[in-house]
Amino acid sequence: MPQKKESFCVLVLAAGKGTRMHSRTPKVLQTLLDKPLIHYLLAAVENAEVENVAVMLGFCGEKVEEWLGTTYKNVDVLWQREQLGTGHAVKLAQSWWKEYKNILILPGDTPLITASTLKLFLEQHIASDNKCSFLSFDTLEPTGYGRVIRFGDKVKVVEEKDATDLQRQCHEVNSGMYAFNTEFLFKVIDKLTCKNAQKEYYLPDVLTLIQENNGKVDAIKTTDSNEFLGVNDPTQLAEATLIMRNRILKKWMLAGVRFMDPSTTWIGPDVKLGNDIVLEPNVQLWGSTTIGSGSRIGSFTVLNNVQIGDNVSIIGSTRINNSYVRDNSTIGPYAFIREGTELMDNVHVGRFVEIKNSHVSKGTKIPHLSYIGDSEIGENTNIGAGTITANYDGEKKNGTIIGNNCFIGSDTIFIAPIKVGNNAMTAAGSTITKDVPEGSLAISRGKQRIIEEWYARKKKQYGGK
Ligand code: UD1
Ligand code: CA
């Protein structure tokens, strides 16, 4: 018989300071890969098909609220101005959750939990007829966690600081994730006290109160403790980062992406990759970067919010931010392509080239040592080595427009704003201060003089050999 589907609201506890992080940033906004810690939990919750989500904020909560407003607009924000413990946080939220039949309570600092585990947990909770179920796991390093103490058909959680030596040896610990029948939770939540080692209202104490009211409570023990890793200090943040990173790499490997050295590759959670991609060692892909099929990303390349087309070759040691690279282009090594750039099909950008906020049309080549800023370059144009668009006049940025099929001689300096027509040429070493009409050659450089017998004259003058 399929289980009747029951609805859940979710309360995420994120008011704590995260003292052990020693940081001015609230713990849930610490970055894991390139996103705040709490993003991962909220993404899992979103995929677990729950009804409504609220986050309890406190320490530096305004910063968290601001971030939620940009990314998770549907999440309700609740406030715990003074953090008197996890039980206190849940108590303050009661007018929010008592409207729902069931509540899932999650700590904000457990980024590794997956939607499938949450879904399974909620199904088990409903099937068991428990008034409270919570997830527990066995660990060889129980330090810091509440210990799960089972006695007869009852269960309780004893916090590390309140535990006896014997209790501390227990290896089954509380994940901090609970499902409650709200009616029972409502009955007991006001009875919590803070008579304990930390003088806090402990949420796990409601388990005992529910059992005293003849409600069934059970710890659902799972084996994979990775998912419950709580981030309390920088070592745990590094540990969680590594696990999340490996999950992402594995996902892409199984989708066919070839990693020459997965141990040095970093990929953010929002990156999307096509087929037949090869990533050389030490590649970093961040933000909303996407890479099309058949592309190869060379060593020490860092891409941040970059849309890469099909069959693109980034030769290596290249950095690209907030830009587009269309199909069949080749870039690098040592290119720096900055925000607002669009390189169309079959473009070649070579060694030590910097491009910013520019559009480079198909078939154009910028092979060596150039700076192209605020420019529009037409099709099949060749930009000689050392070309510079002098786009800044000390006050504002000015644009350079170069047409199709142009040949820009090496070491040309364009004093922007300036326009070069189609099929135009500039002579190497020219400083171009006036527009260059279509089909013409612009040359602007000192005339060369030859002084003959120079060597012999110098030798005579100074008497050297
Ligand atoms: C808690 C549990 C412990 C469990 C562990 C799992 C309690 C008393 N203990 O301990 O049994 O093994 O999680 O990781 O619950 N928070 C608030 N308001 C507060 C206090 C905390 O919102 O007043 C939030 C924190 O921001 C955090 C979460 O609740 O996201 C857990 O708090 P934390 O202090 O990390 O609890 P632990 O000591 O880890
Ligand atoms: Ca914790």
Short mmCIF file of C-alpha atoms and ligand atoms in Angstrom, two decimals:
data_model
loop_
_atom_site.label_atom_id
_atom_site.label_comp_id
_atom_site.label_asym_id
_atom_site.label_seq_id
_atom_site.Cartn_x
_atom_site.Cartn_y
_atom_site.Cartn_z
CA MET A 1 0.00 0.00 0.00
CA PRO A 2 1.49 3.36 -0.86
CA GLN A 3 1.74 5.63 2.13
CA LYS A 4 -0.61 8.55 2.43
CA LYS A 5 1.47 11.62 1.61
CA GLU A 6 1.51 14.07 4.50
CA SER A 7 2.66 17.63 4.34
CA PHE A 8 5.63 19.07 6.18
CA CYS A 9 6.85 22.53 6.96
CA VAL A 10 10.58 22.94 7.52
CA LEU A 11 12.30 25.06 10.12
CA VAL A 12 16.01 25.66 9.63
CA LEU A 13 17.88 26.80 12.74
CA ALA A 14 20.48 29.37 11.80
CA ALA A 15 20.48 31.94 14.60
CA GLY A 16 23.68 30.80 16.28
CA LYS A 17 26.88 32.81 16.10
CA GLY A 18 29.10 29.93 15.14
CA THR A 19 31.60 30.91 17.84
CA ARG A 20 34.01 28.19 16.81
CA MET A 21 34.45 29.72 13.34
CA HIS A 22 36.10 32.81 14.92
CA SER A 23 34.61 34.98 12.19
CA ARG A 24 32.53 38.14 11.79
CA THR A 25 30.51 36.39 9.10
CA PRO A 26 27.56 34.39 10.42
CA LYS A 27 28.32 30.69 10.15
CA VAL A 28 25.64 29.86 7.58
CA LEU A 29 27.12 32.45 5.19
CA GLN A 30 30.63 30.99 5.30
CA THR A 31 31.46 29.87 1.78
CA LEU A 32 31.63 26.25 0.79
CA LEU A 33 32.98 25.98 -2.77
CA ASP A 34 31.47 29.23 -4.10
CA LYS A 35 28.16 29.38 -2.21
CA PRO A 36 27.10 30.11 1.36
CA LEU A 37 26.94 27.05 3.58
CA ILE A 38 23.17 27.29 3.99
CA HIS A 39 22.54 27.19 0.23
CA TYR A 40 23.26 23.45 0.08
CA LEU A 41 20.80 22.60 2.82
CA LEU A 42 18.08 24.80 1.32
CA ALA A 43 18.63 23.25 -2.11
CA ALA A 44 18.19 19.77 -0.61
CA VAL A 45 15.05 20.93 1.23
CA GLU A 46 13.65 22.43 -1.96
CA ASN A 47 14.06 19.09 -3.73
CA ALA A 48 12.48 17.14 -0.87
CA GLU A 49 8.99 18.38 -1.82
CA VAL A 50 8.01 20.07 1.42
CA GLU A 51 5.34 22.69 1.89
CA ASN A 52 6.85 25.79 3.39
CA VAL A 53 10.30 26.68 4.70
CA ALA A 54 11.37 29.15 7.39
CA VAL A 55 14.85 30.05 8.57
CA MET A 56 15.43 31.16 12.15
CA LEU A 57 17.92 34.01 12.14
CA GLY A 58 19.76 35.78 14.93
CA PHE A 59 23.47 36.63 14.97
CA CYS A 60 24.14 38.96 11.98
CA GLY A 61 20.79 37.78 10.67
CA GLU A 62 20.35 40.86 8.48
CA LYS A 63 23.18 39.64 6.26
CA VAL A 64 21.57 36.22 5.97
CA GLU A 65 18.16 37.78 5.30
CA GLU A 66 19.66 39.90 2.52
CA TRP A 67 21.21 36.85 0.88
CA LEU A 68 17.97 34.86 1.22
CA GLY A 69 16.16 37.75 -0.49
CA THR A 70 18.39 37.40 -3.55
CA THR A 71 18.32 33.61 -3.80
CA TYR A 72 15.54 31.99 -1.77
CA LYS A 73 12.72 34.52 -1.90
CA ASN A 74 10.03 32.03 -0.85
CA VAL A 75 11.69 31.22 2.46
CA ASP A 76 10.09 32.82 5.54
CA VAL A 77 12.40 34.62 7.95
CA LEU A 78 11.92 34.29 11.72
CA TRP A 79 13.97 35.97 14.44
CA GLN A 80 15.64 34.77 17.61
CA ARG A 81 17.32 37.95 18.85
CA GLU A 82 18.89 36.24 21.84
CA GLN A 83 20.20 32.74 21.27
CA LEU A 84 19.15 30.70 24.27
CA GLY A 85 19.43 27.31 22.59
CA THR A 86 17.91 25.14 19.88
CA GLY A 87 14.80 24.46 21.98
CA HIS A 88 14.29 28.18 22.54
CA ALA A 89 14.52 28.81 18.77
CA VAL A 90 11.82 26.23 18.05
CA LYS A 91 9.66 27.64 20.83
CA LEU A 92 9.86 31.16 19.40
CA ALA A 93 8.70 29.85 16.03
CA GLN A 94 5.61 28.06 17.33
CA SER A 95 3.03 30.46 15.94
CA TRP A 96 4.57 29.79 12.51
CA TRP A 97 4.72 25.99 12.66
CA LYS A 98 1.55 25.19 14.58
CA GLU A 99 -0.46 25.77 11.38
CA TYR A 100 1.11 22.66 9.85
CA LYS A 101 0.55 19.01 10.70
CA ASN A 102 4.22 17.99 10.68
CA ILE A 103 7.47 19.82 11.00
CA LEU A 104 10.97 18.93 9.89
CA ILE A 105 13.61 20.76 11.93
CA LEU A 106 17.12 21.02 10.52
CA PRO A 107 20.30 22.69 11.72
CA GLY A 108 21.53 25.32 9.26
CA ASP A 109 25.11 24.06 9.46
CA THR A 110 24.72 20.62 7.83
CA PRO A 111 25.32 21.26 4.12
CA LEU A 112 25.85 17.65 3.05
CA ILE A 113 22.36 16.29 3.66
CA THR A 114 20.66 15.14 0.45
CA ALA A 115 17.06 15.47 -0.69
CA SER A 116 16.72 11.70 -1.03
CA THR A 117 17.73 11.11 2.60
CA LEU A 118 15.28 13.78 3.76
CA LYS A 119 12.46 12.29 1.69
CA LEU A 120 13.13 8.79 3.00
CA PHE A 121 13.25 10.13 6.55
CA LEU A 122 9.88 11.86 6.22
CA GLU A 123 8.33 8.70 4.73
CA GLN A 124 9.72 6.61 7.60
CA HIS A 125 8.44 9.11 10.13
CA ILE A 126 4.91 8.96 8.76
CA ALA A 127 4.97 5.16 8.37
CA SER A 128 6.18 4.64 11.95
CA ASP A 129 3.45 6.69 13.61
CA ASN A 130 6.17 8.34 15.71
CA LYS A 131 5.35 11.68 17.29
CA CYS A 132 9.02 12.48 16.90
CA SER A 133 11.63 10.76 14.75
CA PHE A 134 15.17 11.95 14.55
CA LEU A 135 18.12 10.86 12.44
CA SER A 136 21.07 9.35 14.25
CA PHE A 137 24.28 7.77 13.04
CA ASP A 138 27.27 5.86 14.34
CA THR A 139 30.58 7.65 14.29
CA LEU A 140 34.10 6.96 15.47
CA GLU A 141 34.42 10.64 16.38
CA PRO A 142 31.36 11.44 18.49
CA THR A 143 33.01 14.44 20.19
CA GLY A 144 30.73 17.48 20.14
CA TYR A 145 27.57 15.62 19.23
CA GLY A 146 24.66 14.74 21.53
CA ARG A 147 24.82 11.02 22.40
CA VAL A 148 21.79 8.84 21.70
CA ILE A 149 20.99 6.80 24.80
CA ARG A 150 18.51 3.96 24.30
CA PHE A 151 16.81 2.32 27.28
CA GLY A 152 14.01 -0.23 26.82
CA ASP A 153 11.80 1.15 24.07
CA LYS A 154 12.71 4.70 25.02
CA VAL A 155 15.43 7.00 23.77
CA LYS A 156 17.04 10.26 24.85
CA VAL A 157 19.85 12.56 23.77
CA VAL A 158 22.50 13.68 26.22
CA GLU A 159 24.71 16.58 25.18
CA GLU A 160 28.48 16.12 25.36
CA LYS A 161 28.84 18.63 28.18
CA ASP A 162 26.12 16.97 30.30
CA ALA A 163 27.14 13.37 29.62
CA THR A 164 28.75 11.00 32.09
CA ASP A 165 32.02 9.33 31.08
CA LEU A 166 30.09 6.18 30.23
CA GLN A 167 27.56 8.06 28.10
CA ARG A 168 30.37 9.81 26.26
CA GLN A 169 31.64 6.45 25.07
CA CYS A 170 28.45 5.95 23.13
CA HIS A 171 29.07 6.20 19.39
CA GLU A 172 25.50 6.71 18.24
CA VAL A 173 24.93 10.45 17.94
CA ASN A 174 22.13 12.90 17.17
CA SER A 175 22.21 14.44 13.69
CA GLY A 176 20.13 17.40 14.89
CA MET A 177 17.45 16.61 12.27
CA TYR A 178 13.99 15.92 13.61
CA ALA A 179 10.47 15.28 12.32
CA PHE A 180 7.66 16.12 14.74
CA ASN A 181 3.93 15.85 14.87
CA THR A 182 3.29 19.52 15.61
CA GLU A 183 0.40 18.83 17.94
CA PHE A 184 2.70 16.92 20.30
CA LEU A 185 5.53 19.37 19.91
CA PHE A 186 3.14 22.19 20.78
CA LYS A 187 2.01 20.36 23.92
CA VAL A 188 5.53 20.11 25.35
CA ILE A 189 7.65 22.93 23.94
CA ASP A 190 6.80 25.38 26.74
CA LYS A 191 7.90 22.83 29.33
CA LEU A 192 11.57 22.95 28.31
CA THR A 193 13.95 24.23 30.95
CA CYS A 194 17.58 25.30 30.80
CA LYS A 195 18.79 23.30 33.77
CA ASN A 196 21.88 21.87 32.12
CA ALA A 197 25.61 22.44 31.73
CA GLN A 198 25.21 25.13 29.06
CA LYS A 199 22.15 26.84 30.65
CA GLU A 200 20.40 26.56 27.28
CA TYR A 201 17.03 25.29 26.16
CA TYR A 202 17.99 22.03 24.41
CA LEU A 203 15.64 20.89 21.67
CA PRO A 204 16.53 17.20 22.20
CA ASP A 205 14.98 17.48 25.71
CA VAL A 206 11.53 17.54 24.10
CA LEU A 207 12.05 13.86 23.21
CA THR A 208 11.76 12.95 26.87
CA LEU A 209 8.76 15.28 27.33
CA ILE A 210 6.93 13.70 24.37
CA GLN A 211 7.55 10.19 25.73
CA GLU A 212 6.24 11.32 29.12
CA ASN A 213 3.05 12.30 27.25
CA ASN A 214 2.85 8.79 25.75
CA GLY A 215 4.09 9.88 22.35
CA LYS A 216 6.32 7.46 20.46
CA VAL A 217 9.85 8.74 19.78
CA ASP A 218 12.48 6.92 17.78
CA ALA A 219 15.98 7.49 16.45
CA ILE A 220 16.22 6.38 12.85
CA LYS A 221 19.79 5.21 12.54
CA THR A 222 21.56 5.62 9.23
CA THR A 223 25.03 4.52 8.22
CA ASP A 224 26.37 7.36 6.07
CA SER A 225 27.56 9.94 8.55
CA ASN A 226 28.94 12.17 5.76
CA GLU A 227 25.51 13.65 5.20
CA PHE A 228 25.19 14.82 8.79
CA LEU A 229 28.58 16.43 9.18
CA GLY A 230 27.97 19.63 11.13
CA VAL A 231 30.20 22.57 10.27
CA ASN A 232 31.22 24.08 13.59
CA ASP A 233 34.84 25.12 12.93
CA PRO A 234 37.17 25.72 9.95
CA THR A 235 38.44 22.12 9.94
CA GLN A 236 34.88 20.84 9.49
CA LEU A 237 34.26 23.48 6.81
CA ALA A 238 37.30 22.19 4.90
CA GLU A 239 36.12 18.60 5.39
CA ALA A 240 32.60 19.38 4.15
CA THR A 241 34.05 21.29 1.18
CA LEU A 242 36.14 18.29 0.15
CA ILE A 243 33.19 15.92 0.37
CA MET A 244 30.92 18.25 -1.61
CA ARG A 245 33.63 18.78 -4.22
CA ASN A 246 34.13 15.04 -4.66
CA ARG A 247 30.38 14.53 -5.03
CA ILE A 248 30.27 17.11 -7.82
CA LEU A 249 33.32 15.64 -9.58
CA LYS A 250 31.84 12.16 -9.39
CA LYS A 251 28.55 13.37 -10.86
CA TRP A 252 30.35 14.83 -13.88
CA MET A 253 32.64 11.84 -14.31
CA LEU A 254 29.60 9.57 -14.44
CA ALA A 255 28.12 11.94 -17.03
CA GLY A 256 31.21 11.38 -19.21
CA VAL A 257 33.50 14.32 -18.43
CA ARG A 258 37.18 13.32 -18.49
CA PHE A 259 39.33 14.61 -15.62
CA MET A 260 43.06 14.17 -16.09
CA ASP A 261 43.58 14.76 -12.36
CA PRO A 262 40.37 14.93 -10.30
CA SER A 263 42.36 15.59 -7.14
CA THR A 264 43.30 19.07 -8.42
CA THR A 265 40.05 20.02 -10.16
CA TRP A 266 37.44 22.28 -8.56
CA ILE A 267 33.90 22.66 -9.85
CA GLY A 268 31.15 24.74 -8.25
CA PRO A 269 27.64 23.37 -7.71
CA ASP A 270 25.98 25.40 -10.49
CA VAL A 271 28.42 24.56 -13.30
CA LYS A 272 27.03 22.61 -16.28
CA LEU A 273 29.14 20.47 -18.59
CA GLY A 274 28.44 18.80 -21.96
CA ASN A 275 29.82 15.59 -23.44
CA ASP A 276 33.37 14.77 -24.50
CA ILE A 277 34.95 17.45 -22.37
CA VAL A 278 38.51 17.04 -21.14
CA LEU A 279 39.65 18.94 -18.08
CA GLU A 280 43.41 19.07 -17.60
CA PRO A 281 44.94 19.22 -14.09
CA ASN A 282 44.34 22.26 -11.85
CA VAL A 283 41.24 23.59 -13.58
CA GLN A 284 38.68 25.61 -11.58
CA LEU A 285 35.14 26.17 -12.85
CA TRP A 286 32.90 28.46 -10.81
CA GLY A 287 29.56 30.23 -10.76
CA SER A 288 27.15 29.61 -13.61
CA THR A 289 29.88 28.45 -15.99
CA THR A 290 28.74 26.10 -18.77
CA ILE A 291 30.95 24.25 -21.22
CA GLY A 292 29.75 22.80 -24.51
CA SER A 293 30.59 19.41 -25.96
CA GLY A 294 34.02 18.54 -27.25
CA SER A 295 35.78 21.39 -25.46
CA ARG A 296 39.11 21.06 -23.70
CA ILE A 297 40.15 23.19 -20.76
CA GLY A 298 43.89 23.45 -20.21
CA SER A 299 45.80 23.35 -16.94
CA PHE A 300 45.59 26.23 -14.47
CA THR A 301 42.56 27.75 -16.16
CA VAL A 302 39.98 29.47 -13.94
CA LEU A 303 36.53 30.20 -15.38
CA ASN A 304 33.94 32.16 -13.42
CA ASN A 305 30.43 32.66 -14.90
CA VAL A 306 31.59 31.86 -18.42
CA GLN A 307 29.52 30.36 -21.21
CA ILE A 308 31.84 28.25 -23.35
CA GLY A 309 30.51 26.79 -26.60
CA ASP A 310 31.30 23.51 -28.38
CA ASN A 311 34.80 22.45 -29.45
CA VAL A 312 36.51 25.32 -27.71
CA SER A 313 40.13 24.84 -26.75
CA ILE A 314 41.50 26.78 -23.81
CA ILE A 315 45.15 26.01 -23.96
CA GLY A 316 45.95 26.73 -20.34
CA SER A 317 46.74 29.25 -17.61
CA THR A 318 43.80 31.38 -18.73
CA ARG A 319 41.33 33.28 -16.59
CA ILE A 320 37.89 34.27 -17.86
CA ASN A 321 35.19 36.10 -15.88
CA ASN A 322 31.55 36.82 -16.78
CA SER A 323 31.96 36.34 -20.53
CA TYR A 324 30.90 34.26 -23.54
CA VAL A 325 33.14 32.17 -25.76
CA ARG A 326 31.33 30.76 -28.80
CA ASP A 327 32.07 27.55 -30.73
CA ASN A 328 35.46 26.47 -32.10
CA SER A 329 37.50 29.25 -30.53
CA THR A 330 41.02 28.80 -29.16
CA ILE A 331 42.27 30.77 -26.21
CA GLY A 332 45.51 31.07 -24.30
CA PRO A 333 47.85 30.22 -22.85
CA TYR A 334 48.02 33.15 -20.42
CA ALA A 335 44.97 35.06 -21.63
CA PHE A 336 42.87 37.16 -19.25
CA ILE A 337 39.35 37.76 -20.47
CA ARG A 338 37.32 40.01 -18.23
CA GLU A 339 33.69 40.86 -17.64
CA GLY A 340 31.32 41.61 -20.50
CA THR A 341 33.33 40.03 -23.30
CA GLU A 342 31.86 38.01 -26.12
CA LEU A 343 34.14 36.02 -28.42
CA MET A 344 32.21 34.69 -31.40
CA ASP A 345 32.85 31.47 -33.39
CA ASN A 346 36.37 30.62 -34.50
CA VAL A 347 38.04 33.46 -32.67
CA HIS A 348 41.65 33.03 -31.64
CA VAL A 349 42.98 34.81 -28.58
CA GLY A 350 46.58 33.99 -27.82
CA ARG A 351 49.35 34.55 -25.36
CA PHE A 352 49.28 37.42 -22.84
CA VAL A 353 46.15 39.07 -24.21
CA GLU A 354 43.75 40.97 -21.95
CA ILE A 355 40.23 41.67 -23.20
CA LYS A 356 37.53 43.52 -21.28
CA ASN A 357 33.93 44.37 -22.16
CA SER A 358 34.40 43.74 -25.86
CA HIS A 359 32.74 41.96 -28.73
CA VAL A 360 35.05 40.05 -31.07
CA SER A 361 33.31 38.77 -34.21
CA LYS A 362 33.89 35.40 -35.83
CA GLY A 363 37.18 34.43 -37.35
CA THR A 364 39.14 37.28 -35.78
CA LYS A 365 42.59 36.70 -34.32
CA ILE A 366 44.30 38.50 -31.43
CA PRO A 367 47.34 36.29 -31.10
CA HIS A 368 49.80 38.09 -28.80
CA LEU A 369 50.32 40.66 -26.03
CA SER A 370 47.34 42.98 -26.58
CA TYR A 371 44.90 44.98 -24.47
CA ILE A 372 41.42 45.25 -25.96
CA GLY A 373 38.92 47.17 -23.82
CA ASP A 374 35.41 48.51 -24.55
CA SER A 375 35.82 47.50 -28.18
CA GLU A 376 33.87 46.03 -31.04
CA ILE A 377 35.92 44.13 -33.55
CA GLY A 378 34.47 42.83 -36.83
CA GLU A 379 34.93 39.50 -38.60
CA ASN A 380 38.18 38.00 -39.88
CA THR A 381 40.30 40.83 -38.60
CA ASN A 382 43.87 40.33 -37.49
CA ILE A 383 45.09 42.28 -34.50
CA GLY A 384 48.88 42.44 -34.48
CA ALA A 385 51.04 41.76 -31.44
CA GLY A 386 51.14 44.49 -28.85
CA THR A 387 48.02 46.34 -30.03
CA ILE A 388 46.45 48.50 -27.34
CA THR A 389 43.10 50.23 -27.19
CA ALA A 390 43.76 53.25 -24.98
CA ASN A 391 40.22 53.36 -23.65
CA TYR A 392 40.66 55.54 -20.56
CA ASP A 393 41.19 59.27 -20.88
CA GLY A 394 41.59 59.81 -17.15
CA GLU A 395 37.89 60.48 -16.65
CA LYS A 396 35.86 58.01 -18.62
CA LYS A 397 36.08 54.86 -20.70
CA ASN A 398 35.84 55.26 -24.50
CA GLY A 399 35.10 52.70 -27.17
CA THR A 400 37.08 51.44 -30.15
CA ILE A 401 35.27 50.08 -33.22
CA ILE A 402 37.23 48.06 -35.76
CA GLY A 403 35.55 46.68 -38.90
CA ASN A 404 35.70 43.39 -40.81
CA ASN A 405 38.81 42.08 -42.59
CA CYS A 406 41.11 44.66 -41.07
CA PHE A 407 44.81 44.20 -40.61
CA ILE A 408 46.05 45.96 -37.51
CA GLY A 409 49.82 46.22 -37.52
CA SER A 410 51.80 45.22 -34.47
CA ASP A 411 52.11 47.77 -31.70
CA THR A 412 49.22 49.92 -32.89
CA ILE A 413 47.77 52.17 -30.21
CA PHE A 414 44.19 53.29 -30.69
CA ILE A 415 43.36 56.46 -28.78
CA ALA A 416 39.66 55.92 -28.14
CA PRO A 417 36.98 56.89 -29.03
CA ILE A 418 37.93 55.77 -32.49
CA LYS A 419 36.53 53.95 -35.50
CA VAL A 420 38.27 51.85 -38.12
CA GLY A 421 36.27 50.95 -41.28
CA ASN A 422 36.15 47.55 -43.00
CA ASN A 423 39.21 46.35 -44.94
CA ALA A 424 41.40 49.03 -43.32
CA MET A 425 45.00 48.62 -42.24
CA THR A 426 47.25 50.30 -39.72
CA ALA A 427 50.99 50.30 -40.02
CA ALA A 428 52.98 48.68 -37.22
CA GLY A 429 53.93 51.06 -34.46
CA SER A 430 51.23 53.62 -35.29
CA THR A 431 49.39 55.71 -32.75
CA ILE A 432 45.93 56.16 -34.25
CA THR A 433 44.14 59.30 -33.10
CA LYS A 434 41.71 59.82 -36.00
CA ASP A 435 39.12 57.51 -37.52
CA VAL A 436 40.44 55.27 -40.29
CA PRO A 437 38.13 55.16 -43.34
CA GLU A 438 37.14 51.90 -44.99
CA GLY A 439 39.79 50.33 -47.20
CA SER A 440 42.57 52.78 -46.24
CA LEU A 441 45.96 52.48 -44.54
CA ALA A 442 46.72 54.60 -41.50
CA ILE A 443 50.34 55.19 -40.72
CA SER A 444 51.50 57.45 -37.93
CA ARG A 445 55.06 56.99 -36.79
CA GLY A 446 58.35 58.82 -36.87
CA LYS A 447 60.20 58.50 -40.20
CA GLN A 448 63.22 56.23 -40.03
CA ARG A 449 66.64 57.84 -40.63
CA ILE A 450 69.81 55.92 -41.42
CA ILE A 451 73.09 57.31 -40.16
CA GLU A 452 75.79 55.54 -42.04
CA GLU A 453 79.18 54.55 -40.65
CA TRP A 454 77.87 55.09 -37.12
CA TYR A 455 79.93 52.35 -35.57
CA ALA A 456 83.16 53.55 -37.10
CA ARG A 457 82.50 57.18 -36.05
CA LYS A 458 81.85 56.19 -32.44
CA LYS A 459 84.99 54.11 -32.35
CA LYS A 460 87.05 57.01 -33.55
CA GLN A 461 85.47 59.46 -31.12
CA TYR A 462 86.06 57.37 -27.97
CA GLY A 463 89.07 55.46 -29.17
CA GLY A 464 87.61 52.13 -28.20
CA LYS A 465 88.29 48.90 -29.99
C1 UD1 B 1 23.22 20.20 18.29
C2 UD1 B 1 22.42 19.23 19.17
C3 UD1 B 1 23.21 17.91 19.28
C4 UD1 B 1 23.49 17.35 17.90
C5 UD1 B 1 24.17 18.38 17.03
C6 UD1 B 1 24.23 17.86 15.61
C7 UD1 B 1 21.26 20.63 20.80
C8 UD1 B 1 21.22 21.12 22.19
N1 UD1 B 1 22.25 19.80 20.50
O1 UD1 B 1 24.44 20.51 18.92
O2 UD1 B 1 22.47 16.96 20.04
O3 UD1 B 1 24.29 16.18 18.02
O4 UD1 B 1 23.43 19.62 17.00
O5 UD1 B 1 24.97 18.73 14.79
O6 UD1 B 1 20.39 20.95 20.02
N2 UD1 B 1 20.86 27.58 16.86
C9 UD1 B 1 19.87 28.54 16.90
N3 UD1 B 1 19.58 29.15 18.07
C10 UD1 B 1 20.23 28.86 19.23
C11 UD1 B 1 21.22 27.88 19.20
C12 UD1 B 1 21.52 27.24 18.00
O7 UD1 B 1 19.25 28.84 15.86
O8 UD1 B 1 19.87 29.48 20.25
C13 UD1 B 1 21.18 26.94 15.58
C14 UD1 B 1 22.62 27.11 15.19
O9 UD1 B 1 22.76 28.28 14.40
C15 UD1 B 1 22.92 25.86 14.39
C16 UD1 B 1 21.97 24.83 14.97
O10 UD1 B 1 20.99 25.54 15.69
O11 UD1 B 1 22.67 26.00 13.00
C17 UD1 B 1 22.68 23.86 15.89
O12 UD1 B 1 23.32 24.60 16.92
P1 UD1 B 1 24.78 24.25 17.41
O13 UD1 B 1 25.18 25.22 18.44
O14 UD1 B 1 25.69 24.02 16.27
O15 UD1 B 1 24.46 22.85 18.14
P2 UD1 B 1 25.45 21.68 18.43
O16 UD1 B 1 26.31 22.03 19.58
O17 UD1 B 1 26.13 21.29 17.19
CA CA B 2 26.34 22.17 15.01
#
